[in-house]
Amino acid sequence: MKLNNKITKAAICMSLLAAVGCTSNFEEINTNPYGITPELREQDFNHIKGDFSPMFNNIQVLTPEWVYQLQQGLNCDIWSGYMATPTGFAGGINNTTYSLVDGWNGFIWDYAYPNVMFNAYDIANKSKGKYDQFYALSLILKVEGMHRMTDTFGPIIYSQFGTSDATIGYDSQEEVYNQMFSELDIAVAELTKRVDAGEASTFVTTDLSAYKGDYKAWVKFANTLRLRLAMRIVKVKPALAKTEAEKAIAHKFGVFTTNADLFKVVSPVYTNPIATISDSWLDIRMSADMESIMGGYEDPRLATYFDTSTQFPGQFKGVRTGIDIAAKSDHQDFSGVGSVVRSKEIVLMTTAEAYFLRAEGALRGWNMGGDAESLYKAGIQASFDQRGVSGAAAYMADNTKTAKAYVDPNFPVNNSAPVNNVTVAWDAAATNEVKLQKIITQKWIAGFPEGQEAWSDYRRTGYPKLFPVLKNYSGNTITTEFGVRRINFVQSEKAANAGGVATGLAKLNGPDTGGTRLWWDVDAPNF
């Protein structure tokens, strides 16, 4: 257990006082003449740079792997339809069967705040108004990390973070989104100014993304992140959504257009934790939805996403979520994750996503720099290129293949007819709803394995259509039809900041359960 810093410092001071007594030259006695002074540390910005690494490494927790499993693996990675577990944790009564486990889900909050939010706050205190390039970069990372939090819980601590009040109030999700748009404004303006001035980057050695400190690349990421957030609010604030989306596209540097633009954390040490959870622990497997949709399309990317089953050689076999699991051995030899996941590069936003966001915007009549069909096809092509797979043209032209039925060869009770019923080929005569289903289905395929974003899209649009759970132990708080909409406020907050949680509950507009919809998640037509 890490000692409290205040207690530790007090103990050190007491020991020094006992040894030397009260003295007027305390600082001189206790300064290492050969050490690095605060002034020297500031010369290379080391007093700021050290705060960035924890932010990069904990947007998704990269280590230890079991924390990632609780932070994301056993919630949105599964609720998104990407993966399933063959392991019957807690006797099968757990997140996968809609009995939300507070002891698991608390890790989402408890890792984001000390690692992402605190370090963004610390960087702001050290750099704002003085070294604003670092402040701008920290804001982009903060928005990337913390939009995941509000998209999980709803109201969260945001504008009040860092206050010394006994009760720290929560912002509504609308308030958080408005502040995130403002923060992206600040970041984009600051970094664009520095690019225009031809300023050399001071972020090269600190940047754990593939951008290597390139300010222009960071601006394109911020613009694409704005586009993502704009689309999220399209049902509740359509005018603002359109304004923010078009702002992203109209910026002189624009959004992602090539796969060199995509945002990924390039870890010098850690491999994607999903690989360990799949390969070593056998705790995660391909989902039945992936088998049904990608298998039905005969999608050539499937072989990069998953390995074939060891129980059924040459076949891709998925596990259905929300089933009775009597023994792990019943499904552990189905398909584990593939080469895409066994990497030290953790992709958090793809160029394909940018094209699909633009395709949806164009479908809604926004100025997205292209029409919906061409942007949809560009998204598929970008995904194929990213995975190093050929055959995109034939795939995009296929107007016959759809999702296939799911067959569990070990337990037929889990079988199901297909539920996602669209083909890949664009159909200009189709309704906007069918076109949207095609866009989101392909966006879902391209986004693997980033379950957080896929779960948010599923809640917002209902696409792709996924197999319902067969076992629902939520006590009627979560419907089988609509699935988990959010995660309950966490126990650590209820214990330490009960008054703050009460402010969050007042802004939630529903009970603190997994069935309560978030602000942007409204039960309304997509068009």
PDB file of N, CA, C and O in Angstrom, residues 84 285-292 309 315-321 331 334-335 406-409:
ATOM      1  N   ALA A  84     -16.779 -12.310 -25.941  1.00  0.00           N
ATOM      2  CA  ALA A  84     -17.571 -12.975 -24.913  1.00  0.00           C
ATOM      3  C   ALA A  84     -16.620 -13.770 -24.032  1.00  0.00           C
ATOM      4  O   ALA A  84     -15.493 -14.071 -24.435  1.00  0.00           O
ATOM      5  N   ARG A 285     -13.134 -14.735 -25.620  1.00  0.00           N
ATOM      6  CA  ARG A 285     -13.244 -15.415 -26.898  1.00  0.00           C
ATOM      7  C   ARG A 285     -14.043 -14.548 -27.874  1.00  0.00           C
ATOM      8  O   ARG A 285     -14.679 -13.579 -27.494  1.00  0.00           O
ATOM      9  N   MET A 286     -13.975 -14.912 -29.138  1.00  0.00           N
ATOM     10  CA  MET A 286     -14.800 -14.247 -30.141  1.00  0.00           C
ATOM     11  C   MET A 286     -16.264 -14.365 -29.749  1.00  0.00           C
ATOM     12  O   MET A 286     -16.703 -15.390 -29.215  1.00  0.00           O
ATOM     13  N   SER A 287     -17.037 -13.331 -30.042  1.00  0.00           N
ATOM     14  CA  SER A 287     -18.457 -13.369 -29.723  1.00  0.00           C
ATOM     15  C   SER A 287     -19.249 -14.087 -30.816  1.00  0.00           C
ATOM     16  O   SER A 287     -18.801 -14.200 -31.965  1.00  0.00           O
ATOM     17  N   ALA A 288     -20.434 -14.528 -30.443  1.00  0.00           N
ATOM     18  CA  ALA A 288     -21.351 -15.097 -31.427  1.00  0.00           C
ATOM     19  C   ALA A 288     -21.725 -14.055 -32.473  1.00  0.00           C
ATOM     20  O   ALA A 288     -21.932 -14.384 -33.651  1.00  0.00           O
ATOM     21  N   ASP A 289     -21.798 -12.795 -32.076  1.00  0.00           N
ATOM     22  CA  ASP A 289     -22.148 -11.728 -33.017  1.00  0.00           C
ATOM     23  C   ASP A 289     -21.079 -11.552 -34.085  1.00  0.00           C
ATOM     24  O   ASP A 289     -21.386 -11.353 -35.263  1.00  0.00           O
ATOM     25  N   MET A 290     -19.811 -11.599 -33.683  1.00  0.00           N
ATOM     26  CA  MET A 290     -18.727 -11.516 -34.655  1.00  0.00           C
ATOM     27  C   MET A 290     -18.780 -12.696 -35.621  1.00  0.00           C
ATOM     28  O   MET A 290     -18.596 -12.529 -36.834  1.00  0.00           O
ATOM     29  N   GLU A 291     -19.015 -13.868 -35.100  1.00  0.00           N
ATOM     30  CA  GLU A 291     -19.100 -15.044 -35.974  1.00  0.00           C
ATOM     31  C   GLU A 291     -20.250 -14.894 -36.960  1.00  0.00           C
ATOM     32  O   GLU A 291     -20.113 -15.183 -38.156  1.00  0.00           O
ATOM     33  N   SER A 292     -21.386 -14.402 -36.467  1.00  0.00           N
ATOM     34  CA  SER A 292     -22.568 -14.285 -37.306  1.00  0.00           C
ATOM     35  C   SER A 292     -22.388 -13.221 -38.391  1.00  0.00           C
ATOM     36  O   SER A 292     -22.645 -13.477 -39.572  1.00  0.00           O
ATOM     37  N   SER A 309     -10.742 -21.968 -34.118  1.00  0.00           N
ATOM     38  CA  SER A 309     -10.962 -22.760 -32.905  1.00  0.00           C
ATOM     39  C   SER A 309      -9.991 -23.933 -32.832  1.00  0.00           C
ATOM     40  O   SER A 309      -9.705 -24.574 -33.847  1.00  0.00           O
ATOM     41  N   GLN A 315     -12.236 -23.587 -38.228  1.00  0.00           N
ATOM     42  CA  GLN A 315     -13.491 -22.851 -38.081  1.00  0.00           C
ATOM     43  C   GLN A 315     -13.333 -21.712 -37.075  1.00  0.00           C
ATOM     44  O   GLN A 315     -12.626 -21.837 -36.085  1.00  0.00           O
ATOM     45  N   PHE A 316     -14.021 -20.606 -37.360  1.00  0.00           N
ATOM     46  CA  PHE A 316     -14.125 -19.515 -36.396  1.00  0.00           C
ATOM     47  C   PHE A 316     -15.384 -19.751 -35.575  1.00  0.00           C
ATOM     48  O   PHE A 316     -16.487 -19.776 -36.130  1.00  0.00           O
ATOM     49  N   LYS A 317     -15.225 -19.936 -34.281  1.00  0.00           N
ATOM     50  CA  LYS A 317     -16.360 -20.233 -33.415  1.00  0.00           C
ATOM     51  C   LYS A 317     -16.430 -19.224 -32.286  1.00  0.00           C
ATOM     52  O   LYS A 317     -15.476 -19.011 -31.544  1.00  0.00           O
ATOM     53  N   GLY A 318     -17.578 -18.584 -32.165  1.00  0.00           N
ATOM     54  CA  GLY A 318     -17.799 -17.580 -31.137  1.00  0.00           C
ATOM     55  C   GLY A 318     -18.656 -18.101 -30.002  1.00  0.00           C
ATOM     56  O   GLY A 318     -19.331 -19.130 -30.115  1.00  0.00           O
ATOM     57  N   VAL A 319     -18.641 -17.366 -28.912  1.00  0.00           N
ATOM     58  CA  VAL A 319     -19.420 -17.697 -27.718  1.00  0.00           C
ATOM     59  C   VAL A 319     -20.532 -16.665 -27.583  1.00  0.00           C
ATOM     60  O   VAL A 319     -20.299 -15.464 -27.743  1.00  0.00           O
ATOM     61  N   ARG A 320     -21.707 -17.116 -27.285  1.00  0.00           N
ATOM     62  CA  ARG A 320     -22.819 -16.195 -27.084  1.00  0.00           C
ATOM     63  C   ARG A 320     -22.750 -15.621 -25.660  1.00  0.00           C
ATOM     64  O   ARG A 320     -22.441 -16.330 -24.696  1.00  0.00           O
ATOM     65  N   THR A 321     -23.041 -14.352 -25.523  1.00  0.00           N
ATOM     66  CA  THR A 321     -23.045 -13.696 -24.210  1.00  0.00           C
ATOM     67  C   THR A 321     -24.377 -13.921 -23.515  1.00  0.00           C
ATOM     68  O   THR A 321     -25.428 -13.972 -24.152  1.00  0.00           O
ATOM     69  N   HIS A 331     -16.367 -23.932 -23.614  1.00  0.00           N
ATOM     70  CA  HIS A 331     -16.174 -23.006 -24.724  1.00  0.00           C
ATOM     71  C   HIS A 331     -14.773 -22.415 -24.802  1.00  0.00           C
ATOM     72  O   HIS A 331     -14.510 -21.605 -25.695  1.00  0.00           O
ATOM     73  N   PHE A 334     -12.922 -22.333 -28.206  1.00  0.00           N
ATOM     74  CA  PHE A 334     -13.447 -21.604 -29.353  1.00  0.00           C
ATOM     75  C   PHE A 334     -12.409 -20.541 -29.742  1.00  0.00           C
ATOM     76  O   PHE A 334     -11.307 -20.518 -29.215  1.00  0.00           O
ATOM     77  N   SER A 335     -12.727 -19.654 -30.640  1.00  0.00           N
ATOM     78  CA  SER A 335     -11.739 -18.733 -31.220  1.00  0.00           C
ATOM     79  C   SER A 335     -11.270 -17.659 -30.236  1.00  0.00           C
ATOM     80  O   SER A 335     -12.079 -16.886 -29.707  1.00  0.00           O
ATOM     81  N   TYR A 406     -26.308 -18.350 -35.836  1.00  0.00           N
ATOM     82  CA  TYR A 406     -25.286 -18.783 -34.879  1.00  0.00           C
ATOM     83  C   TYR A 406     -25.619 -20.190 -34.406  1.00  0.00           C
ATOM     84  O   TYR A 406     -26.756 -20.477 -34.002  1.00  0.00           O
ATOM     85  N   VAL A 407     -24.596 -21.050 -34.457  1.00  0.00           N
ATOM     86  CA  VAL A 407     -24.741 -22.431 -34.003  1.00  0.00           C
ATOM     87  C   VAL A 407     -23.676 -22.720 -32.959  1.00  0.00           C
ATOM     88  O   VAL A 407     -22.478 -22.587 -33.228  1.00  0.00           O
ATOM     89  N   ASP A 408     -24.119 -23.077 -31.761  1.00  0.00           N
ATOM     90  CA  ASP A 408     -23.202 -23.527 -30.714  1.00  0.00           C
ATOM     91  C   ASP A 408     -23.126 -25.041 -30.802  1.00  0.00           C
ATOM     92  O   ASP A 408     -24.085 -25.735 -30.446  1.00  0.00           O
ATOM     93  N   PRO A 409     -22.029 -25.594 -31.305  1.00  0.00           N
ATOM     94  CA  PRO A 409     -21.967 -27.034 -31.531  1.00  0.00           C
ATOM     95  C   PRO A 409     -21.991 -27.854 -30.258  1.00  0.00           C
ATOM     96  O   PRO A 409     -22.269 -29.064 -30.307  1.00  0.00           O
TER      97      PRO A 409
END
